């Protein structure tokens, strides 16, 4: 007998952990504090790169951190300390590392609040008008940010069994 | 002091480059770098050649860094070898993971990503001194073994 999947919103503690980790990491490297523009799914009509990583344990959650083509090279250069063009193979590599660092912060933040998750290896997608499609029954939350360099978005998809 | 032969183990080429650049900037020693992209490939390189130091990521495909460190320590115990100085560099940040790396797997040090040159200068000073000391000891032993082998050869000469 197969388990029934019940869609749930990502737990508030996970969303708070992800937002704190992303905002702190961005500010640490780029200097300015990103501002939340909206929490609606938006059609991002631009070239972008997404670092995607999953958490499993007390909840099953997928995080995508999507950076537009203006902000990605700025953040990548600040993180790696050498220039990385948006269309280079190294951009995928560094985006994976960035989301991996964020995931480490999220796991530690949640662990301190007795919410136990482990993280997967990261994957990366790059494209124009990138729209990630959730499986049926999966609930998705979005947070859209603006920065001095450009825009980025968070996408959290969650389900429990 | 000769360069420390140093293995950088990470599935990300960018991160290997960042570790090598930061070690160079920290200016704690001279390094001769070799790269490996997972634990399995690192183990093969360690079996083929003698290293002074290794920097190891945790989450990698094929063999994780923690499993690689456990395998290295097991081999050292089996062969009665000097320990390789092993530093874990990872995005894992919980106390549990840190304890697993240091107390269970027996890594020498644990550094969380992202890191800075200043952090490397402070946190790696003793670790690098340990690698240099072990290297000097290994070199002394090699010289001693060679010196002991020389008279033996001469001694056998009497019977030739």
mmCIF file with all atom_site columns, N, CA and C in Angstrom, chain B residues 37 62 71 105 150:
data_model
loop_
_atom_site.group_PDB
_atom_site.id
_atom_site.type_symbol
_atom_site.label_atom_id
_atom_site.label_alt_id
_atom_site.label_comp_id
_atom_site.label_asym_id
_atom_site.label_entity_id
_atom_site.label_seq_id
_atom_site.pdbx_PDB_ins_code
_atom_site.Cartn_x
_atom_site.Cartn_y
_atom_site.Cartn_z
_atom_site.occupancy
_atom_site.B_iso_or_equiv
_atom_site.pdbx_formal_charge
_atom_site.auth_seq_id
_atom_site.auth_comp_id
_atom_site.auth_asym_id
_atom_site.auth_atom_id
_atom_site.pdbx_PDB_model_num
ATOM 1  N N  . UNK B 1 37  ? 38.585 14.699 -6.585 1.00 0.00 ? 37  UNK B N  1
ATOM 2  C CA . UNK B 1 37  ? 37.202 15.186 -6.577 1.00 0.00 ? 37  UNK B CA 1
ATOM 3  C C  . UNK B 1 37  ? 36.227 14.343 -5.757 1.00 0.00 ? 37  UNK B C  1
ATOM 4  N N  . UNK B 1 62  ? 30.238 9.346  -4.459 1.00 0.00 ? 62  UNK B N  1
ATOM 5  C CA . UNK B 1 62  ? 31.108 8.142  -4.427 1.00 0.00 ? 62  UNK B CA 1
ATOM 6  C C  . UNK B 1 62  ? 31.598 7.781  -3.024 1.00 0.00 ? 62  UNK B C  1
ATOM 7  N N  . UNK B 1 71  ? 38.655 5.711  6.658  1.00 0.00 ? 71  UNK B N  1
ATOM 8  C CA . UNK B 1 71  ? 39.446 4.703  5.917  1.00 0.00 ? 71  UNK B CA 1
ATOM 9  C C  . UNK B 1 71  ? 40.940 4.983  6.038  1.00 0.00 ? 71  UNK B C  1
ATOM 10 N N  . UNK B 1 105 ? 35.938 10.197 13.666 1.00 0.00 ? 105 UNK B N  1
ATOM 11 C CA . UNK B 1 105 ? 36.794 9.922  12.492 1.00 0.00 ? 105 UNK B CA 1
ATOM 12 C C  . UNK B 1 105 ? 38.262 10.294 12.759 1.00 0.00 ? 105 UNK B C  1
ATOM 13 N N  . UNK B 1 150 ? 73.641 1.147  4.891  1.00 0.00 ? 150 UNK B N  1
ATOM 14 C CA . UNK B 1 150 ? 74.946 1.308  4.242  1.00 0.00 ? 150 UNK B CA 1
ATOM 15 C C  . UNK B 1 150 ? 76.017 0.384  4.860  1.00 0.00 ? 150 UNK B C  1
#
